[in-house]
Amino acid sequence: MARKVTASWLTQNGVPLNVIQEMGAWESAEMVRRYAHLAPEQFAQHARVLDDVLKGTNLAQSK
């Protein structure tokens, strides 16, 4: 249980999955991803990057 919680906390604080895998001695990156849940704020941050990339292109949709 402790490794699962730790993986989530580390992920939510920006630690890369490959580092978490090594720190926790996880056998595979897939196992780390299973337990390392991302915080919604991280999704929003990366979605804003995509919004900035698409601004001014014909791929951007107006609401």
C-alpha atoms as one frame of an Amber mdcrd trajectory, in Angstrom:
protein
   0.000   0.000   0.000   2.761   2.486   0.894   4.427   2.205  -2.525   1.096
   2.888  -4.267   0.441   6.021  -2.223   4.021   7.189  -2.583   3.882   6.753
  -6.374   0.756   8.925  -6.523   2.260  11.623  -4.327   5.492  11.713  -6.294
   3.650  11.881  -9.624   1.399  14.673  -8.402   4.521  16.615  -7.459   6.137
  16.310 -10.867   8.553  13.409 -10.390   8.980  11.557 -13.724   7.609   8.009
 -13.877  10.988   6.503 -14.748  12.463   8.019 -11.566   9.548   6.728  -9.475
  10.063   3.285 -10.997  13.706   3.220  -9.926  13.061   4.716  -6.492  10.347
   2.186  -5.719  12.029  -0.783  -7.379   8.970  -1.334  -9.565   9.473  -4.082
 -12.141   7.837  -2.198 -14.993   6.708   1.275 -15.998   3.222  -0.184 -16.505
   2.997  -1.019 -12.804   4.077   2.509 -11.867   1.409   4.000 -14.161  -1.247
   1.785 -12.588  -0.675   3.337  -9.180   0.683   6.783  -9.987  -2.493   8.791
 -10.439  -2.073  12.259 -11.845  -3.615  15.281 -10.218  -6.244  17.063 -12.352
  -4.186  20.257 -12.162  -1.417  18.550 -14.119  -3.824  17.694 -16.924  -5.003
  21.308 -17.034  -1.425  22.578 -17.217  -0.637  20.367 -20.212  -3.961  21.125
 -21.888  -3.064  24.833 -21.747   0.165  24.055 -23.613  -1.870  22.376 -26.353
  -4.265  25.346 -26.436  -1.303  27.677 -26.949   0.042  25.501 -29.768  -3.303
  25.413 -31.551  -4.097  29.123 -31.259  -4.265  30.683 -34.679  -4.474  27.369
 -36.527  -7.424  25.977 -38.409  -7.476  23.131 -35.850  -8.665  25.468 -33.089
 -12.450  25.422 -32.714 -14.420  28.412 -31.534 -17.134  27.901 -28.940
